[in-house]
CSV table of C-alpha atoms and ligand atoms in Angstrom, one decimal:
chain,number,residue,atom,x,y,z
A,2,MET,CA,72.1,-16.6,-43.2
A,3,GLN,CA,69.8,-18.4,-40.7
A,4,SER,CA,68.7,-16.8,-37.4
A,5,PHE,CA,70.6,-18.1,-34.4
A,6,TYR,CA,67.3,-18.1,-32.5
A,7,ASP,CA,66.0,-20.9,-34.8
A,8,PHE,CA,68.3,-23.5,-33.3
A,9,THR,CA,67.6,-25.6,-30.2
A,10,LEU,CA,70.9,-26.6,-28.5
A,11,PRO,CA,70.9,-30.2,-30.0
A,12,ASP,CA,70.3,-28.7,-33.5
A,13,LEU,CA,73.1,-26.2,-33.0
A,14,GLU,CA,75.5,-29.0,-31.8
A,15,LYS,CA,74.7,-31.0,-34.9
A,16,VAL,CA,75.3,-28.0,-37.3
A,17,ILE,CA,78.6,-27.1,-35.6
A,18,GLY,CA,79.6,-30.8,-35.3
A,19,ALA,CA,79.0,-31.3,-39.0
A,20,LEU,CA,81.5,-28.5,-39.8
A,21,GLY,CA,84.2,-30.5,-37.9
A,22,ASN,CA,84.1,-28.2,-34.8
A,23,GLU,CA,83.7,-29.4,-31.3
A,24,LYS,CA,80.1,-29.6,-30.1
A,25,PHE,CA,80.9,-27.6,-26.9
A,26,ARG,CA,81.2,-24.5,-29.1
A,27,ALA,CA,77.4,-24.7,-29.4
A,28,ARG,CA,77.1,-24.4,-25.6
A,29,GLN,CA,79.6,-21.6,-25.6
A,30,LEU,CA,77.5,-19.7,-28.1
A,31,TYR,CA,74.3,-20.4,-26.2
A,32,LYS,CA,75.9,-19.0,-23.0
A,33,TRP,CA,77.0,-15.8,-24.7
A,34,VAL,CA,73.8,-15.1,-26.5
A,35,TYR,CA,71.1,-16.2,-24.0
A,36,ASN,CA,72.8,-16.1,-20.6
A,37,LYS,CA,75.0,-13.0,-21.1
A,38,GLY,CA,73.0,-11.3,-23.8
A,39,VAL,CA,76.1,-10.7,-26.0
A,40,LEU,CA,75.0,-10.8,-29.6
A,41,ASP,CA,78.2,-9.7,-31.4
A,42,PHE,CA,80.4,-12.6,-32.3
A,43,PRO,CA,83.7,-10.5,-32.1
A,44,GLU,CA,82.9,-10.0,-28.3
A,45,MET,CA,82.8,-13.8,-27.6
A,46,THR,CA,86.3,-13.8,-26.3
A,47,ASN,CA,86.7,-17.5,-25.3
A,48,ILE,CA,86.2,-18.6,-28.9
A,49,SER,CA,89.1,-18.2,-31.4
A,50,LYS,CA,89.0,-15.3,-33.7
A,51,SER,CA,88.8,-17.5,-36.8
A,52,LEU,CA,85.9,-19.4,-35.5
A,53,ARG,CA,84.1,-16.3,-34.4
A,54,ALA,CA,84.4,-15.1,-38.0
A,55,VAL,CA,82.9,-18.4,-39.3
A,56,PHE,CA,80.0,-18.2,-36.9
A,57,GLY,CA,79.4,-14.6,-37.9
A,58,THR,CA,78.9,-15.7,-41.5
A,59,MET,CA,76.6,-18.6,-40.5
A,60,PHE,CA,74.2,-17.1,-38.0
A,61,SER,CA,72.4,-13.9,-37.7
A,62,THR,CA,71.7,-12.6,-34.1
A,63,ALA,CA,69.5,-9.7,-35.4
A,64,LEU,CA,66.4,-9.2,-33.3
A,65,PRO,CA,62.9,-8.0,-34.3
A,66,ALA,CA,63.0,-4.2,-34.3
A,67,VAL,CA,60.8,-2.5,-31.7
A,68,LYS,CA,58.4,-0.5,-33.9
A,69,ASP,CA,56.2,0.7,-31.0
A,70,ALA,CA,56.3,0.4,-27.3
A,71,VAL,CA,53.1,1.9,-25.9
A,72,VAL,CA,53.0,2.3,-22.1
A,73,SER,CA,49.6,1.7,-20.5
A,74,ASP,CA,48.3,3.6,-17.4
A,75,ASP,CA,48.8,0.3,-15.5
A,76,GLY,CA,52.5,0.1,-16.4
A,77,SER,CA,52.2,-2.6,-18.9
A,78,ILE,CA,53.8,-2.0,-22.3
A,79,LYS,CA,52.4,-3.2,-25.6
A,80,PHE,CA,55.2,-3.8,-28.1
A,81,GLY,CA,54.9,-3.8,-31.9
A,82,LEU,CA,57.8,-5.9,-33.1
A,83,SER,CA,58.7,-5.8,-36.9
A,84,MET,CA,59.6,-9.1,-38.4
A,85,GLU,CA,61.8,-9.4,-41.5
A,86,ASP,CA,58.9,-9.7,-43.9
A,87,GLY,CA,57.4,-6.4,-42.5
A,88,ASN,CA,54.7,-8.0,-40.4
A,89,VAL,CA,54.3,-6.6,-37.0
A,90,VAL,CA,53.8,-8.9,-34.0
A,91,GLU,CA,52.4,-7.7,-30.7
A,92,SER,CA,53.8,-8.8,-27.3
A,93,VAL,CA,52.7,-7.3,-24.0
A,94,PHE,CA,55.0,-6.8,-21.0
A,95,MET,CA,53.1,-6.8,-17.7
A,96,PRO,CA,54.9,-5.9,-14.5
A,97,ASP,CA,53.4,-6.9,-11.2
A,98,GLY,CA,55.6,-6.5,-8.2
A,99,GLU,CA,58.4,-9.1,-8.4
A,100,ARG,CA,56.7,-10.8,-11.3
A,101,ASN,CA,57.2,-9.6,-14.8
A,102,THR,CA,55.1,-11.5,-17.4
A,103,LEU,CA,55.6,-11.3,-21.1
A,104,CYS,CA,52.6,-12.3,-23.2
A,105,VAL,CA,53.9,-13.5,-26.6
A,106,SER,CA,52.3,-14.3,-29.9
A,107,SER,CA,52.7,-17.6,-31.8
A,108,GLN,CA,51.0,-16.7,-35.1
A,109,ILE,CA,50.1,-13.7,-37.2
A,110,GLY,CA,46.3,-13.7,-37.1
A,111,CYS,CA,44.6,-16.8,-36.1
A,112,ARG,CA,42.3,-19.4,-37.7
A,113,MET,CA,40.2,-20.2,-34.6
A,114,GLY,CA,37.8,-17.3,-35.2
A,115,CYS,CA,36.7,-16.9,-31.5
A,116,ARG,CA,33.9,-14.3,-31.7
A,117,PHE,CA,35.1,-12.2,-28.8
A,118,CYS,CA,38.7,-11.8,-30.0
A,119,VAL,CA,40.1,-9.2,-32.4
A,120,THR,CA,42.9,-11.4,-33.6
A,121,GLY,CA,40.3,-14.0,-34.7
A,122,LYS,CA,38.8,-11.3,-37.0
A,123,ILE,CA,42.1,-11.0,-38.9
A,124,GLY,CA,42.0,-14.6,-40.0
A,125,PHE,CA,45.1,-16.6,-40.3
A,126,LYS,CA,48.2,-15.0,-42.0
A,127,ARG,CA,51.0,-17.3,-41.1
A,128,ASN,CA,52.8,-19.2,-38.3
A,129,LEU,CA,55.7,-17.5,-36.5
A,130,THR,CA,59.0,-19.2,-36.8
A,131,VAL,CA,61.0,-20.4,-33.8
A,132,SER,CA,63.2,-17.4,-34.0
A,133,GLU,CA,60.3,-15.0,-34.2
A,134,ILE,CA,58.8,-16.5,-31.0
A,135,VAL,CA,62.2,-16.5,-29.1
A,136,GLY,CA,63.0,-13.1,-30.7
A,137,GLN,CA,60.0,-11.5,-28.9
A,138,ILE,CA,61.5,-12.4,-25.5
A,139,MET,CA,65.0,-11.4,-26.5
A,140,ALA,CA,63.9,-8.1,-28.0
A,141,VAL,CA,61.9,-7.1,-25.0
A,142,ARG,CA,64.7,-8.2,-22.6
A,143,ARG,CA,67.1,-6.0,-24.5
A,144,TYR,CA,64.6,-3.0,-24.6
A,145,LEU,CA,64.1,-3.3,-20.8
A,146,PRO,CA,67.5,-4.4,-19.5
A,147,GLU,CA,66.6,-3.4,-15.9
A,148,LYS,CA,63.6,-5.8,-15.8
A,149,ARG,CA,63.8,-9.5,-15.5
A,150,ILE,CA,61.1,-11.4,-17.4
A,151,SER,CA,60.0,-14.0,-14.9
A,152,ASN,CA,57.0,-15.5,-16.7
A,153,VAL,CA,56.0,-16.1,-20.3
A,154,VAL,CA,52.4,-16.7,-21.4
A,155,PHE,CA,51.4,-17.7,-24.9
A,156,MET,CA,48.3,-15.7,-24.9
A,157,GLY,CA,49.1,-13.2,-27.6
A,158,MET,CA,48.1,-13.4,-31.3
A,159,GLY,CA,47.4,-17.0,-32.4
A,160,GLU,CA,46.7,-20.5,-31.1
A,161,PRO,CA,50.0,-22.0,-30.0
A,162,ILE,CA,48.9,-25.6,-30.5
A,163,ASP,CA,48.1,-24.8,-34.1
A,164,ASN,CA,51.9,-24.0,-34.5
A,165,LEU,CA,53.0,-26.8,-32.3
A,166,ASP,CA,56.4,-27.7,-33.8
A,167,ASN,CA,57.7,-24.2,-33.7
A,168,VAL,CA,56.2,-23.6,-30.3
A,169,LEU,CA,57.8,-26.8,-28.9
A,170,ALA,CA,61.2,-25.8,-30.3
A,171,ALA,CA,60.9,-22.3,-28.9
A,172,LEU,CA,60.0,-23.9,-25.5
A,173,ASP,CA,63.1,-26.0,-25.7
A,174,ILE,CA,65.3,-22.9,-26.1
A,175,MET,CA,63.3,-21.1,-23.4
A,176,LYS,CA,63.8,-23.8,-20.8
A,177,ASN,CA,67.4,-24.8,-21.5
A,178,SER,CA,69.6,-23.7,-18.6
A,179,LEU,CA,72.1,-22.4,-21.1
A,180,GLY,CA,69.2,-20.8,-23.1
A,181,LEU,CA,66.6,-18.5,-21.6
A,182,ASP,CA,66.5,-20.7,-18.5
A,183,PHE,CA,62.7,-20.6,-17.6
A,184,SER,CA,61.2,-23.3,-15.5
A,185,HIS,CA,58.3,-25.1,-17.1
A,186,ARG,CA,56.1,-23.7,-14.3
A,187,LYS,CA,56.8,-20.1,-15.5
A,188,VAL,CA,55.7,-20.7,-19.0
A,189,THR,CA,52.0,-21.1,-19.9
A,190,LEU,CA,50.4,-22.3,-23.1
A,191,SER,CA,46.9,-21.1,-23.6
A,192,SER,CA,44.8,-23.1,-26.0
A,193,VAL,CA,41.2,-23.3,-27.3
A,194,GLY,CA,41.5,-27.0,-26.6
A,195,LEU,CA,43.1,-28.6,-29.7
A,196,ILE,CA,43.2,-32.0,-27.9
A,197,ASP,CA,45.3,-33.9,-30.5
A,198,GLY,CA,48.1,-31.4,-30.0
A,199,LEU,CA,47.6,-31.0,-26.3
A,200,ASN,CA,48.0,-34.8,-25.9
A,201,MET,CA,51.6,-34.3,-27.0
A,202,ILE,CA,52.3,-32.0,-24.1
A,203,HIS,CA,53.2,-33.5,-20.8
A,204,SER,CA,53.2,-31.5,-17.5
A,205,LYS,CA,57.0,-30.8,-17.7
A,206,VAL,CA,56.7,-29.0,-21.0
A,207,ALA,CA,54.7,-26.0,-19.8
A,208,SER,CA,51.7,-25.0,-17.7
A,209,LEU,CA,48.4,-25.3,-19.6
A,210,ALA,CA,45.4,-23.1,-19.8
A,211,ILE,CA,42.3,-23.9,-21.8
A,212,SER,CA,39.9,-21.3,-23.0
A,213,LEU,CA,36.4,-22.6,-22.1
A,214,ASN,CA,34.0,-19.7,-21.9
A,215,ALA,CA,30.8,-21.7,-21.7
A,216,ALA,CA,29.6,-24.8,-20.1
A,217,ASP,CA,27.2,-25.9,-22.8
A,218,ASP,CA,28.1,-26.8,-26.4
A,219,LYS,CA,25.6,-24.6,-28.1
A,220,LYS,CA,26.9,-21.5,-26.4
A,221,ARG,CA,30.5,-22.5,-26.8
A,222,THR,CA,30.1,-23.3,-30.5
A,223,TYR,CA,28.6,-19.8,-31.0
A,224,LEU,CA,31.5,-18.2,-29.2
A,225,MET,CA,34.2,-20.6,-30.4
A,226,PRO,CA,33.5,-22.4,-33.7
A,227,ILE,CA,36.3,-24.9,-32.9
A,228,ASN,CA,33.9,-26.4,-30.3
A,229,ARG,CA,32.4,-28.4,-33.2
A,230,LEU,CA,35.6,-30.3,-33.5
A,231,TYR,CA,36.6,-30.5,-29.9
A,232,PRO,CA,33.4,-30.3,-27.8
A,233,ILE,CA,33.3,-29.6,-24.1
A,234,ARG,CA,33.0,-33.2,-22.9
A,235,ASP,CA,36.3,-34.1,-24.8
A,236,ILE,CA,38.1,-31.2,-23.2
A,237,VAL,CA,36.9,-32.1,-19.7
A,238,ASN,CA,38.0,-35.7,-20.3
A,239,PHE,CA,41.4,-34.5,-21.5
A,240,VAL,CA,41.9,-32.5,-18.3
A,241,LYS,CA,40.7,-35.4,-16.1
A,242,GLY,CA,43.2,-37.7,-17.8
A,243,PHE,CA,46.1,-35.3,-17.7
A,244,LYS,CA,49.0,-36.9,-15.9
A,245,ALA,CA,50.8,-34.6,-13.6
A,246,SER,CA,52.0,-34.3,-10.0
A,247,ARG,CA,49.4,-33.5,-7.4
A,248,ARG,CA,50.3,-29.8,-7.3
A,249,VAL,CA,49.8,-29.2,-11.0
A,250,ARG,CA,46.4,-28.0,-12.1
A,251,ILE,CA,45.2,-27.0,-15.6
A,252,THR,CA,43.6,-23.6,-15.7
A,253,PHE,CA,40.3,-23.0,-17.4
A,254,GLU,CA,39.9,-19.5,-18.8
A,255,TYR,CA,36.4,-18.1,-18.9
A,256,VAL,CA,35.9,-14.7,-20.6
A,257,LEU,CA,32.8,-13.1,-19.0
A,258,LEU,CA,30.6,-11.5,-21.6
A,259,LYS,CA,27.7,-9.4,-20.5
A,260,GLY,CA,24.3,-11.1,-21.0
A,261,VAL,CA,26.0,-14.0,-22.8
A,262,ASN,CA,27.7,-16.3,-20.3
A,263,ASP,CA,27.7,-14.3,-17.0
A,264,SER,CA,24.4,-15.4,-15.4
A,265,MET,CA,24.0,-17.4,-12.2
A,266,GLU,CA,22.6,-20.2,-14.4
A,267,ASP,CA,25.9,-20.1,-16.3
A,268,ALA,CA,27.9,-20.3,-13.1
A,269,LYS,CA,25.8,-23.2,-11.9
A,270,GLN,CA,26.3,-25.1,-15.2
A,271,LEU,CA,30.0,-24.4,-15.0
A,272,ALA,CA,30.2,-25.7,-11.4
A,273,GLU,CA,28.3,-28.9,-12.5
A,274,LEU,CA,30.5,-29.5,-15.5
A,275,LEU,CA,33.8,-29.1,-13.5
A,276,ALA,CA,32.7,-30.9,-10.4
A,277,GLY,CA,35.5,-33.2,-9.3
A,278,VAL,CA,37.9,-31.9,-12.0
A,279,LYS,CA,41.3,-30.8,-10.6
A,280,CYS,CA,41.6,-27.3,-12.1
A,281,LYS,CA,41.7,-23.6,-11.5
A,282,ILE,CA,39.3,-21.1,-13.1
A,283,ASN,CA,40.4,-17.7,-14.3
A,284,LEU,CA,37.5,-15.3,-14.9
A,285,ILE,CA,38.4,-12.6,-17.4
A,286,PRO,CA,35.9,-9.8,-17.7
A,287,CYS,CA,35.6,-9.1,-21.5
A,288,ASN,CA,37.8,-6.4,-22.9
A,289,GLU,CA,35.6,-4.3,-25.2
A,290,SER,CA,36.7,-3.4,-28.7
A,291,PRO,CA,35.1,-1.6,-31.6
A,292,TYR,CA,35.7,-4.9,-33.6
A,293,THR,CA,33.6,-7.2,-31.4
A,294,GLU,CA,30.0,-6.8,-30.2
A,295,PHE,CA,30.5,-7.9,-26.6
A,296,LYS,CA,30.4,-5.9,-23.5
A,297,SER,CA,32.0,-6.3,-20.1
A,298,PRO,CA,29.7,-7.3,-17.2
A,299,SER,CA,29.5,-5.1,-14.1
A,300,PRO,CA,32.1,-5.7,-11.3
A,301,GLU,CA,29.1,-6.9,-9.1
A,302,THR,CA,28.2,-9.5,-11.7
A,303,VAL,CA,31.8,-10.7,-11.9
A,304,GLU,CA,32.1,-10.9,-8.1
A,305,ARG,CA,28.8,-12.8,-7.8
A,306,PHE,CA,30.0,-15.3,-10.5
A,307,GLN,CA,33.2,-15.8,-8.6
A,308,ALA,CA,31.5,-16.1,-5.2
A,309,TYR,CA,29.3,-18.9,-6.5
A,310,LEU,CA,32.3,-20.8,-7.7
A,311,HIS,CA,34.2,-20.2,-4.5
A,312,ASP,CA,31.2,-21.6,-2.6
A,313,LYS,CA,31.5,-24.7,-4.7
A,314,ARG,CA,35.1,-24.9,-3.6
A,315,PHE,CA,36.7,-24.0,-6.9
A,316,ILE,CA,40.0,-22.1,-7.0
A,317,THR,CA,38.7,-19.1,-8.9
A,318,ILE,CA,40.7,-15.9,-9.8
A,319,ILE,CA,39.4,-12.8,-11.4
A,320,ARG,CA,42.1,-11.9,-13.9
A,321,ASP,CA,42.4,-8.2,-14.2
A,322,SER,CA,43.4,-7.6,-17.8
A,323,ARG,CA,46.3,-5.4,-18.3
A,324,GLY,CA,46.9,-2.8,-20.9
A,325,LYS,CA,43.3,-2.2,-21.9
A,326,ASP,CA,43.8,1.5,-22.7
A,327,VAL,CA,46.5,0.6,-25.3
A,328,SER,CA,44.6,-2.3,-26.8
A,329,GLY,CA,47.0,-4.7,-25.3
A,330,ALA,CA,44.6,-6.8,-23.2
A,331,CYS,CA,43.4,-10.3,-23.8
A,332,GLY,CA,41.5,-10.6,-27.0
A,333,GLN,CA,42.5,-7.1,-28.2
A,334,LEU,CA,45.7,-7.7,-30.1
A,335,GLY,CA,46.2,-7.2,-33.8
A,336,MET,CA,43.8,-4.2,-34.2
A,337,LYS,CA,46.2,-2.6,-36.6
A,338,TYR,CA,45.6,-5.3,-39.1
A,339,LEU,CA,41.9,-4.5,-39.1
A,340,GLU,CA,42.5,-0.8,-39.3
A,341,GLY,CA,44.6,-1.3,-42.4
A,342,SER,CA,47.7,0.3,-40.8
A,343,GLN,CA,49.6,-2.9,-41.0
B,408,SF4,FE1,42.8,-17.2,-31.8
B,408,SF4,FE2,43.1,-17.1,-29.1
B,408,SF4,FE3,41.8,-15.2,-30.5
B,408,SF4,FE4,40.7,-17.6,-30.2
B,408,SF4,S1,41.1,-16.1,-28.6
B,408,SF4,S2,40.8,-16.3,-32.1
B,408,SF4,S3,42.5,-18.8,-30.3
B,408,SF4,S4,44.0,-15.6,-30.7
């Protein structure tokens, strides 16, 4: 039986149409499952009993099981979600006033090997399926029925553009008004800058963030080996050429690593590199982990770095990482795989 969460609405219409049933049944199913959160076919009362029975044999609406839900001091929750093959995927729920963001994973492990990231140390295990991506949102939504997930960021385990087909299909389900009904502005894809894939994403698909972390190629290649394939100049040219309305800006993420990329000289190089580029800069003080050698700069260093960029008129935000105490912050996911408990 195939997971219901693997089907975009047009795919579901095709499957149901091929059985000789009216296509609008697909829209009815979408409304029940995604809009109303009803997962049991017998409860879908505007569909005939016999058809409900047929759908019950065709589609599984089972969700990933919540293996752990560890609450951080800052209120964020790191979820360990068990997939059918026993792998555990981590997703992090981050409440912030009216805004509740869910950070989802797109792969188990990752082949990008960024030096400052625990997931990168695991190596690549496999891509998540469409249903495993959508299932993270559905499972957390069900676990926290009183909270509305307002934003989704693909900043968990994996490089989303390296699993592009499944991520695009999941986005289709997430943005469909009968599906999870997110605006494209409320969903962010974060990438190391796989330009060939990024070129397939226009501004109405999702917001984009690119992990930059250094303004010179030597340093970036040391931190992010993928820079050999997609060097800084290509990334900046991609951002310059990105077609979007005036209000849309691509975000550059810059993880600040003590003594590596946090000097005034680094800030100056970054300002020179991005001069005239329509963008935002998120500064992320490194989240320390026993599996990486990097340390977090002092708050004064971070503020000085930001002040320099502000002076140069860049929109620069210090991103306070959430869930550090439960290893749920940026770059910390997947530690269990390294500890051998997964
Ligand atoms: Fe992969 Fe992202 Fe970690 Fe780099 S930072 S290794 S792309 S998960």
